[in-house]
CSV table of C-alpha atoms in Angstrom, one decimal:
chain,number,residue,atom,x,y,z
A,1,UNK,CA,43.1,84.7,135.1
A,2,UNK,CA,43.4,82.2,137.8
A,3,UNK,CA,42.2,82.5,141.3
A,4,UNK,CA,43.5,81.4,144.6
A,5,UNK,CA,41.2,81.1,147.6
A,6,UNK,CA,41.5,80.5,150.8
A,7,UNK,CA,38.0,79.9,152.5
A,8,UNK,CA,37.2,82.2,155.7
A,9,UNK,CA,33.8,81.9,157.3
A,10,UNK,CA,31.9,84.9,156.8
A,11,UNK,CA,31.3,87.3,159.5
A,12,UNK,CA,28.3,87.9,161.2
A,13,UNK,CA,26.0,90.9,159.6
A,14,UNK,CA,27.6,90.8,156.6
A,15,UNK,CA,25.7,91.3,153.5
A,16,UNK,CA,24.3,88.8,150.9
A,17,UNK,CA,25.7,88.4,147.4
A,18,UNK,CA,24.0,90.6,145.0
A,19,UNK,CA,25.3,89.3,142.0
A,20,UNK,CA,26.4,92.8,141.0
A,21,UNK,CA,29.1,92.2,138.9
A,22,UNK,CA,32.2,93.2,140.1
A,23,UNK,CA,31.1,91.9,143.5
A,24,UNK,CA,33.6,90.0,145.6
A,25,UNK,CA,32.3,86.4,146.4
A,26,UNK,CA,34.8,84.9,148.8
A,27,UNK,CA,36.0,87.0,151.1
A,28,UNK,CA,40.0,87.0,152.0
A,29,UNK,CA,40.6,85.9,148.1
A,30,UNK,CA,43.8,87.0,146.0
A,31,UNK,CA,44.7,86.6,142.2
A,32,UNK,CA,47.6,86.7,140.1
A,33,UNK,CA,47.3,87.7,136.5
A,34,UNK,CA,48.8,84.8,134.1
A,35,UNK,CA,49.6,86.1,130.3
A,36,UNK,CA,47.3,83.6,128.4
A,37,UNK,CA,47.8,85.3,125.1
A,38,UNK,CA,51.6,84.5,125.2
A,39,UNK,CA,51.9,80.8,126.8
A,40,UNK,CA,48.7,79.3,125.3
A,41,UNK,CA,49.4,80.9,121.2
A,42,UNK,CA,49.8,78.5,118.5
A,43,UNK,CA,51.3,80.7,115.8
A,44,UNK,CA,54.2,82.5,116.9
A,45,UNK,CA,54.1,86.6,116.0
A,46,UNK,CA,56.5,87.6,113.1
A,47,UNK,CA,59.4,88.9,114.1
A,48,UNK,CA,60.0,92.9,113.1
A,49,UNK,CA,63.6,94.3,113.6
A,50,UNK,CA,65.3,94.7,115.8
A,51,UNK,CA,65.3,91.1,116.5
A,52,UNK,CA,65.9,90.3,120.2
A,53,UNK,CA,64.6,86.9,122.1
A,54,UNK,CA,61.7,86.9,123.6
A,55,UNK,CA,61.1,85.9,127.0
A,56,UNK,CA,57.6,84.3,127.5
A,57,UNK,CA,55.9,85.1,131.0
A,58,UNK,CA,55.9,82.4,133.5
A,59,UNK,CA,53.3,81.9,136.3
A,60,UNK,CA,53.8,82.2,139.4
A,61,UNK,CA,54.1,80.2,142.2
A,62,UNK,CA,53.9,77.2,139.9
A,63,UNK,CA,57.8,76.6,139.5
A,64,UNK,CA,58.1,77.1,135.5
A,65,UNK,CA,60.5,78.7,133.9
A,66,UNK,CA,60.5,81.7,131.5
A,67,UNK,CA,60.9,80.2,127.7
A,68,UNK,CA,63.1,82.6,125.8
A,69,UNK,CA,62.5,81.8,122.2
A,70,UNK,CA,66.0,82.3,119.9
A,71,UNK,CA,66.0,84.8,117.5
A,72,UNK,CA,65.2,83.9,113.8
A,73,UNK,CA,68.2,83.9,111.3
A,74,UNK,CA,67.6,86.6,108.9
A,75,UNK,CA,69.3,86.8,105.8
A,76,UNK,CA,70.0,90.4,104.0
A,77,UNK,CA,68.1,91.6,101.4
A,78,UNK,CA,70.3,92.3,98.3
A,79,UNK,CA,69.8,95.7,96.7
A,80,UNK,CA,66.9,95.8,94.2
A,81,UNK,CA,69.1,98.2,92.3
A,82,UNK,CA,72.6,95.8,92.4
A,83,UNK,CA,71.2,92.9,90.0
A,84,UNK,CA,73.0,92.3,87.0
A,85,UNK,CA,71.7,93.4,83.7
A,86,UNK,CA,73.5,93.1,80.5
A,87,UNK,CA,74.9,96.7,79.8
A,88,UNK,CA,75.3,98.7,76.0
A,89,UNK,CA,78.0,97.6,74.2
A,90,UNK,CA,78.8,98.2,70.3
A,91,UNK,CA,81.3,96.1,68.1
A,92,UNK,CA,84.5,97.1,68.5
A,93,UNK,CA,84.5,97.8,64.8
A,94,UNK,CA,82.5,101.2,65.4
A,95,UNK,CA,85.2,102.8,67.7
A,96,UNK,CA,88.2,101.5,65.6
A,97,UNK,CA,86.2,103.5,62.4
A,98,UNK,CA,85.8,106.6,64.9
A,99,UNK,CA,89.4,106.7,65.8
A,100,UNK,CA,90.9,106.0,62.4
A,101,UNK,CA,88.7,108.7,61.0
A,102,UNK,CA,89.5,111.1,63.9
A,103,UNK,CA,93.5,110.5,62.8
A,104,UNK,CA,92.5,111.1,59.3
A,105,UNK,CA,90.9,114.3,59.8
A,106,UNK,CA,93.8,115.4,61.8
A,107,UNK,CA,95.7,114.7,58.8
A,108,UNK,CA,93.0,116.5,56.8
A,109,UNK,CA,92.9,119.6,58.9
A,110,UNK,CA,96.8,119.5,59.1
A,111,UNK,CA,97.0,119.7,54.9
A,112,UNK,CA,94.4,122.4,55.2
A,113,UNK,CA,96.7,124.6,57.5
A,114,UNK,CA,99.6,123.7,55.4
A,115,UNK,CA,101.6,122.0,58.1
A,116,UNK,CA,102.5,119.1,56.1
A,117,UNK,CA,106.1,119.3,55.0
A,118,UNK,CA,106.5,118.7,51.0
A,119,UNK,CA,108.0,114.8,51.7
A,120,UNK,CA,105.1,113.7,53.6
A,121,UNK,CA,102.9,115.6,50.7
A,122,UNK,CA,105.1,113.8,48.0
A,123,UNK,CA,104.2,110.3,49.6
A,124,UNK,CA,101.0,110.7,50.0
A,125,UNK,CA,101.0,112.3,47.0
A,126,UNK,CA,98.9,114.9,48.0
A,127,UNK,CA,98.6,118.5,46.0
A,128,UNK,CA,99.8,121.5,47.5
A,129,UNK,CA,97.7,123.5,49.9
A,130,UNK,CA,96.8,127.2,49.5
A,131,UNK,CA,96.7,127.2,53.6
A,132,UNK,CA,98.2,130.2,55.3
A,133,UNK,CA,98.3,128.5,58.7
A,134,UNK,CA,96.7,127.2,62.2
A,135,UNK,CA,94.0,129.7,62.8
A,136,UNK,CA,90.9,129.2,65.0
A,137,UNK,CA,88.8,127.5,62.3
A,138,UNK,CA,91.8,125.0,61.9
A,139,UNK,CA,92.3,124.6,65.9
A,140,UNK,CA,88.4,123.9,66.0
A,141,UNK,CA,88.5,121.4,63.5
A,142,UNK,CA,91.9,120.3,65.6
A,143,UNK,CA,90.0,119.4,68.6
A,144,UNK,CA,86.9,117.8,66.7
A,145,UNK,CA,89.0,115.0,65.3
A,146,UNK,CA,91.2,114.4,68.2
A,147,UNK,CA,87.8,114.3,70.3
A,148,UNK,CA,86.6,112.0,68.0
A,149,UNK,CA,90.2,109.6,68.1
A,150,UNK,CA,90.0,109.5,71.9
A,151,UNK,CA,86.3,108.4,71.9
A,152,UNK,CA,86.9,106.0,69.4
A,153,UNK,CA,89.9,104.5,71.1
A,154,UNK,CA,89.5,105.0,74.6
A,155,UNK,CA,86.2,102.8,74.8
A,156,UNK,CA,87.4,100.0,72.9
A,157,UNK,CA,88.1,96.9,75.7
A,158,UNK,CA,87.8,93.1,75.0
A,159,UNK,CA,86.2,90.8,76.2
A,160,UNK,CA,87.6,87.4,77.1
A,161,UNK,CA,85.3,83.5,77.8
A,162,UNK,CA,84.8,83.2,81.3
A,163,UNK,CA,85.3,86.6,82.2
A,164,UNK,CA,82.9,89.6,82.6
A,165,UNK,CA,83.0,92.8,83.0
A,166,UNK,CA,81.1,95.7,85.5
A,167,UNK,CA,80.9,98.8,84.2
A,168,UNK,CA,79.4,102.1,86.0
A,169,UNK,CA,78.9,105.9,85.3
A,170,UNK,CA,79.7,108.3,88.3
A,171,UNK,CA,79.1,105.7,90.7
A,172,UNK,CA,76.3,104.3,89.5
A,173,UNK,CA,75.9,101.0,88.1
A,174,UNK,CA,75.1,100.6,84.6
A,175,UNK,CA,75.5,96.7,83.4
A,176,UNK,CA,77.4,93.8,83.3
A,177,UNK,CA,79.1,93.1,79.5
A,178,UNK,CA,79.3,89.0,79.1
A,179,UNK,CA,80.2,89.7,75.5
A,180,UNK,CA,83.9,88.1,74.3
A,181,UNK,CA,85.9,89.7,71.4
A,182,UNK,CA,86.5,93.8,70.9
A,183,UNK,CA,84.0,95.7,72.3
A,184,UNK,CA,83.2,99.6,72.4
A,185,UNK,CA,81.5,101.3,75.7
A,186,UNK,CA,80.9,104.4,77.0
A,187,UNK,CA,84.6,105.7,77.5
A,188,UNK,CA,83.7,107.6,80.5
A,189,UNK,CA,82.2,104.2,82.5
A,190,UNK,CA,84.5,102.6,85.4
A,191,UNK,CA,85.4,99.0,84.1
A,192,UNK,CA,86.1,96.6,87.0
A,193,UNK,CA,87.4,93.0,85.3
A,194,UNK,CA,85.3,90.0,86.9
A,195,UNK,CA,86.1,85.9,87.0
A,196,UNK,CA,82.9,84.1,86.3
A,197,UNK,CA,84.6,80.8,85.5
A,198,UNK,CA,83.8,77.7,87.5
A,199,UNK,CA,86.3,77.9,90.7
A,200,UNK,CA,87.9,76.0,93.3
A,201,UNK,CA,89.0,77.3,96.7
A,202,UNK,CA,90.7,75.2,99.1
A,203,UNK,CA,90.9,76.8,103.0
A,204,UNK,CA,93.6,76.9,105.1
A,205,UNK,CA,93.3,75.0,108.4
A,206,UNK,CA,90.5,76.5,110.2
A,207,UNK,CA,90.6,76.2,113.7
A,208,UNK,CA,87.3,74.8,115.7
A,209,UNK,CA,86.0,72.1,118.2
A,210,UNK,CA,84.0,69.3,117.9
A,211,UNK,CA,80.8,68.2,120.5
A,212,UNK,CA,83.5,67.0,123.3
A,213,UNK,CA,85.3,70.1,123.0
A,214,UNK,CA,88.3,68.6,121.7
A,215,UNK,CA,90.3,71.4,119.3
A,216,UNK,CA,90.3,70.6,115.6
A,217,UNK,CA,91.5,71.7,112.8
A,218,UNK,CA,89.6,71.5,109.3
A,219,UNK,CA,90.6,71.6,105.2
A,220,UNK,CA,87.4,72.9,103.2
A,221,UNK,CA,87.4,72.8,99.5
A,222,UNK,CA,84.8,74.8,98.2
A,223,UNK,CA,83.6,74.7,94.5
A,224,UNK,CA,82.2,78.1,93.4
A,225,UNK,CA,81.0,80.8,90.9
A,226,UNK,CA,80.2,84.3,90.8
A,227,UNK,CA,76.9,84.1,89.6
A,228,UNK,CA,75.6,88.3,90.1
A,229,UNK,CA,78.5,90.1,89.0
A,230,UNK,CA,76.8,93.4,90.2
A,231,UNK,CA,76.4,92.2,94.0
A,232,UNK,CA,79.6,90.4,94.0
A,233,UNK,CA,81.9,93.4,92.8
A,234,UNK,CA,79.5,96.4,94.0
A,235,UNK,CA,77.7,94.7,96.9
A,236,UNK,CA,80.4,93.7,99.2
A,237,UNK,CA,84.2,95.1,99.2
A,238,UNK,CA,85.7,91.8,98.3
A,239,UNK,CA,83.9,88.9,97.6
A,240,UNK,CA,86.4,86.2,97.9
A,241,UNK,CA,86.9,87.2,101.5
A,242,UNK,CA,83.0,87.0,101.9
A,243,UNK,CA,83.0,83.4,100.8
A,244,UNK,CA,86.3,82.4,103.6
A,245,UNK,CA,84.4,84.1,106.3
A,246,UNK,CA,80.7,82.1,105.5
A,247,UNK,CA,83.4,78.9,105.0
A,248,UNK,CA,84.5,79.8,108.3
A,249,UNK,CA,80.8,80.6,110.2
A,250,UNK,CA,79.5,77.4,108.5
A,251,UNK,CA,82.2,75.6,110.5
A,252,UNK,CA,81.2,77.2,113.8
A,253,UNK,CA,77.7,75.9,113.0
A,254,UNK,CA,78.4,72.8,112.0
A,255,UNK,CA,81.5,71.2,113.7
A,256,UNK,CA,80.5,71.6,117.2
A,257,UNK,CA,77.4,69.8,116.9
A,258,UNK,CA,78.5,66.9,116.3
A,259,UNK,CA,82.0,64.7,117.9
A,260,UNK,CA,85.2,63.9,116.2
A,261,UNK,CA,84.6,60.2,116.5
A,262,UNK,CA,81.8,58.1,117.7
A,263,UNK,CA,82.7,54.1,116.0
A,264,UNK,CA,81.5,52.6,118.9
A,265,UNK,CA,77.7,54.0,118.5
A,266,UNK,CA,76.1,53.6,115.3
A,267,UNK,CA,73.5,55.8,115.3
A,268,UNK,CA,75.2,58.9,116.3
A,269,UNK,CA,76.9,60.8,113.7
A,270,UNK,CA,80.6,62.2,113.6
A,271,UNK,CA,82.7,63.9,111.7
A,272,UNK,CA,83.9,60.7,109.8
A,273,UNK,CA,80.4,60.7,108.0
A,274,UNK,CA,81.9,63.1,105.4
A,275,UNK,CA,79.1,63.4,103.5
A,276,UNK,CA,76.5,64.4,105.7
A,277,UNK,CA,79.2,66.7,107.4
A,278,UNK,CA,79.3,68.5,103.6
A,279,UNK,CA,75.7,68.2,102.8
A,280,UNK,CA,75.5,70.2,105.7
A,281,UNK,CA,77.9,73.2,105.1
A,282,UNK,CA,77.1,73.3,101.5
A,283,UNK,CA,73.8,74.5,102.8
A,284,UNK,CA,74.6,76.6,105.2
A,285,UNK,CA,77.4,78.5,102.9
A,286,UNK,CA,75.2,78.5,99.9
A,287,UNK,CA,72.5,80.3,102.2
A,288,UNK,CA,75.3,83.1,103.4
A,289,UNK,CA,76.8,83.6,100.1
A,290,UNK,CA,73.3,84.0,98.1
A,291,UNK,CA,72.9,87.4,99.2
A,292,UNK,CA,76.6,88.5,98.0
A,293,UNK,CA,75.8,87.1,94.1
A,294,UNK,CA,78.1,83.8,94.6
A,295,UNK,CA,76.6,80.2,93.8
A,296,UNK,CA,78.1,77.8,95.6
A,297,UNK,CA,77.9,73.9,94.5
A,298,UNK,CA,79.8,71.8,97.2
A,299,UNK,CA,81.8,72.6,100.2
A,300,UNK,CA,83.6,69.4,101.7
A,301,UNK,CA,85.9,68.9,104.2
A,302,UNK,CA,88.8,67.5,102.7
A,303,UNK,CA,91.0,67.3,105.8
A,304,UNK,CA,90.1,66.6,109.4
A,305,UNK,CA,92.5,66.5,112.2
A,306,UNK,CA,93.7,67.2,115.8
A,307,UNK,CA,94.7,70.9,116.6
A,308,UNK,CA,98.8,69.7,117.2
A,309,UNK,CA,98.8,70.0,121.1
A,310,UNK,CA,95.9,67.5,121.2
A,311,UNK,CA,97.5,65.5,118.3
A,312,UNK,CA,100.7,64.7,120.7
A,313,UNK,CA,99.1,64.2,124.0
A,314,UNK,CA,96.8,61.6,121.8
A,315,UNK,CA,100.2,60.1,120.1
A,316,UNK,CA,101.6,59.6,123.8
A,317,UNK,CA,98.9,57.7,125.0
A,318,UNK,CA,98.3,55.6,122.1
A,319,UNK,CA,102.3,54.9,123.1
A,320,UNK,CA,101.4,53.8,126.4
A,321,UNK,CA,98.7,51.7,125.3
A,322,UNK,CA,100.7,49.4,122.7
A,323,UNK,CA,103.7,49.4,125.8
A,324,UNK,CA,101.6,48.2,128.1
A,325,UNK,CA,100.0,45.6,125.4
A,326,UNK,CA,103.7,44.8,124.7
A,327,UNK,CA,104.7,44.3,128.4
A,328,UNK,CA,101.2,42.5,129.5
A,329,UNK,CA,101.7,39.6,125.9
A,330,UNK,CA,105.7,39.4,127.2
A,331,UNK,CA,104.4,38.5,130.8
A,332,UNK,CA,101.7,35.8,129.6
A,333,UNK,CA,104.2,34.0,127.3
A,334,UNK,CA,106.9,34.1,130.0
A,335,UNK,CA,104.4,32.7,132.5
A,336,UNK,CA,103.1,30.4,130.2
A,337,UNK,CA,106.7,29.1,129.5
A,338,UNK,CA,107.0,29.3,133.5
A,339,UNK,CA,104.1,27.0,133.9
A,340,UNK,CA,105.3,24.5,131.2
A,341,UNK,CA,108.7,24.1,131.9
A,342,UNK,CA,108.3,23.8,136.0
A,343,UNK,CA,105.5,21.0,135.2
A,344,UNK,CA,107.6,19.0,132.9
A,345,UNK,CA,110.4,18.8,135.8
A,346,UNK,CA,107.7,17.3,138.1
A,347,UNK,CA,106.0,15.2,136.2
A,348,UNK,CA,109.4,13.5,134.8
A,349,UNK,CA,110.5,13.0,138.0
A,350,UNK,CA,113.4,15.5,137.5
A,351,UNK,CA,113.2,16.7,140.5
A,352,UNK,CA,111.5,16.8,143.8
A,353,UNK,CA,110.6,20.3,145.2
A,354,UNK,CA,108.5,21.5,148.0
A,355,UNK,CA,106.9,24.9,148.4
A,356,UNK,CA,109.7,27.0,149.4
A,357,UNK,CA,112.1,25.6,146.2
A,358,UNK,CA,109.4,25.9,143.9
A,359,UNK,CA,109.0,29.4,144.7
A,360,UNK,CA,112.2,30.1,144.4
A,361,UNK,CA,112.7,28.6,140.8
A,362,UNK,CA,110.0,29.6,139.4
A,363,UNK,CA,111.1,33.2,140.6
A,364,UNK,CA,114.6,32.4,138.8
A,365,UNK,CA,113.2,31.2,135.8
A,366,UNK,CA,110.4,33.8,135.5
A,367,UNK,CA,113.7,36.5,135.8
A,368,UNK,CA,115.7,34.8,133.2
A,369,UNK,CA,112.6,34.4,130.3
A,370,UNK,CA,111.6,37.7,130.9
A,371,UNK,CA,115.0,39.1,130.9
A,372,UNK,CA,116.0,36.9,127.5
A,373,UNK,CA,112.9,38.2,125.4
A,374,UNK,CA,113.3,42.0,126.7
A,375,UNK,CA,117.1,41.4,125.1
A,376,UNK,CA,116.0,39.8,122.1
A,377,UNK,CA,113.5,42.7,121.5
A,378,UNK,CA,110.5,40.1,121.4
C-alpha cells in the first residue's frame, strides 16, 4: 500500500496520537491500494483453462500501463486410449485350414444327405450313401461348416511392407497389425488400410506476407511419416489435411516475422536464409502434428515468390530503372562526345566561335549524337 499526504496543520484542541492502531496520523491523508502480489511476482501462476490474457493492474496516477501477458500455446493431449499397439493376428495358414475344412464338411454333410449325384460320387470315387435326405440334423451340420468356411475366409487379409493396418471391434479400437504376408483376424473387426512409408508432400502456393507487408506466395515440401497409426486414422478425420493446415499455420507464424529481402543489412535475417527459414517451420509443424500421430523430419520452402500483382508492379519499375540507366549512359556519352568534338575545333583553330555560336552548335550537335545512337539502338 502506498500513501499520499498532503500536510495540513492540525487544529487547535485536537487530540494527541495514541498509537492505537488503526489511528489516523496525518490528518487530510488519502491512499490508493496498489496490487503488489501481481506487479512485484517473480514466477508467473500456471495457467488452468480456459486460457485468456491476463491483464496485470497498473497504479494509478503514475502513468503505466496495464501489461497483458499472451496466452500460452497449449498443445492437445492425445487420447491415452488411441496409442498404437500391435493387435492379434494368426498366420493366414489357420483360416485357409478353417475354410477348406468348412468346404469339406459341406461336402461331407452333402454325401450324408445323399445329394451328391452318382458322377460326382464316381469321381471322387466315393461309396454310395444310405441317406434319405436334408433333414434338421443334416441342415445343422449345413450351417456348422458353412460357419466355419466364412470364418476361415472372411478374416484372411494381407499384409503388405510399408503398409499397416487399423483394425477395431464396434467402434472400438483394438490394434495396429504391422505384420506383411497372409494374415487371419477377427472377421468381425473394421480394417482401415494405412501408408506408413516415408513420404513426401509438396504444397501448393500458399498465400502470405512477409515483415513489410508485401504479399507472397510460398512452395513447402514436407518430408513425413505416419508414425501412430491409431491417432492418425482414429484421432483426426483425415490426417493428410491435418498436416496442409499446420503447413499452412506454420507459415502464418513464421513468414511475417521476418522480410522478403534484407541484402543490404547483414545481420537481419530474410527469407533468402532458407535454412533458418526451415529450421524454423520444421519445428513449429513437427510440434502441431505430434499430437495427430505424424513425425515430421524437414519442411523447407522450396519456392518463394511475389503474389502476381506485386510481381508486375515490381517488373515495371525494375523497367523504369534500367530505361532511365539506359537514357542517363546515352546522355553522358553524347555529352562527352559533345565536349570532345567542340574542343578539337577550337583548339585546331577550325574555327572561331563566340558565346552565342557555341551554343548554338553544341545544341546541333548534341541533337544529332543523340538522335544517331537512339537509331542505332545503342
Amino acid at each position: 500500500m502506498s500513501t499520499t499526504s498532503s500536510p495540513v496543520p492540525e487544529p487547535e484542541g485536537a487530540p494527541a496520537d495514541t498509537g492505537a492502531p488503526g489511528a489516523r496520523l496525518i490528518h487530510g491523508e488519502s491512499t490508493t491500494d496498489i496490487p503488489v502480489h501481481r506487479l512485484f511476482r517473480d514466477v508467473a501462476e500456471p495457467l488452468s483453462p480456459p486460457v485468456a490474457p491476463t491483464v496485470v493492474g497498473r497504479r494509478l496516477g503514475t502513468g503505466e500501463q496495464p501489461c497483458v501477458r499472451p496466452p500460452a500455446r497449449r498443445v492437445p493431449a492425445p487420447d491415452p486410449e488411441l496409442v498404437e499397439r500391435p493387435a492379434r493376428a494368426l498366420p493366414g495358414s489357420v483360416g485357409v485350414l478353417a475354410g477348406l475344412g468348412g468346404l469339406g464338411g459341406c461336402g461331407a454333410v452333402s454325401w450324408w444327405a445323399g445329394a451328391l449325384s452318382p458322377s460326382a460320387m464316381r469321381v471322387l470315387d466315393l461309396p454310395v450313401s444310405a441317406g434319405t435326405g436334408v433333414g434338421p440334423a443334416q441342415l445343422a451340420a449345413y450351417v456348422g461348416a458353412g460357419a466355419l468356411t466364412m470364418l476361415g475366409f472372411s478374416g484372411l487379409m494381407r499384409g503388405r511392407t510399408g503398409y499397416a493396418w487399423v483394425l477395431r471391434v464396434f467402434g472400438r479400437y483394438r490394434g495396429t497389425a504391422r505384420r506383411t504376408g497372409l494374415m487371419w483376424v477377427n472377421p468381425l473387426v473394421v480394417r482401415h488400410r494405412v501408408d506408413v512409408r516415408l513420404r513426401h508432400w509438396r504444397s501448393e502456393p500458399i498465400p502470405t506476407v512477409d515483415a513489410n507487408g508485401v504479399a507472397l506466395r510460398v512452395v513447402v515440401l514436407v518430408t513425413w511419416r505416419v508414425k501412430d497409426t491409431a491417432r492418425a486414422v482414429l484421432g483426426i478425420d483425415d490426417h493428410q489435411t491435418y498436416l496442409r493446415e499446420c503447413v499452412e499455420s506454420a507459415l502464418a507464424r513464421v513468414v511475417p516475422q521476418v522480410p522478403a529481402d534484407a541484402s543490404a543489412t547483414k545481420d537481419v535475417v530474410s527469407l533468402r536464409n532458407v535454412e533458418a527459414i526451415g529450421d524454423a517451420l520444421t519445428r513449429l509443424v513437427a510440434a502441431d502434428a505430434e499430437p495427430a500421430g505424424l513425425e515430421v523430419f524437414a519442411a523447407q520452402p522450396t519456392r518463394i515468390e511475389y503474389a502476381p500483382e506485386v510481381a508486375e508492379r515490381l517488373q515495371r519499375r525494375r523497367i523504369a530503372a534500367l530505361d532511365a540507366e539506359h537514357r542517363d549512359t546515352v546522355l553522358s556519352t553524347v555529352v562527352d562526345s559533345v565536349e570532345d568534338t567542340v574542343t578539337r575545333l577550337t583548339v585546331r583553330g577550325l574555327v572561331e566561335l563566340d558565346d552565342y555560336e557555341r551554343k548554338a552548335l553544341v545544341k546541333d550537335l548534341t541533337v544529332a549524337f543523340y538522335t544517331g545512337r537512339t537509331a542505332d539502338g545503342g
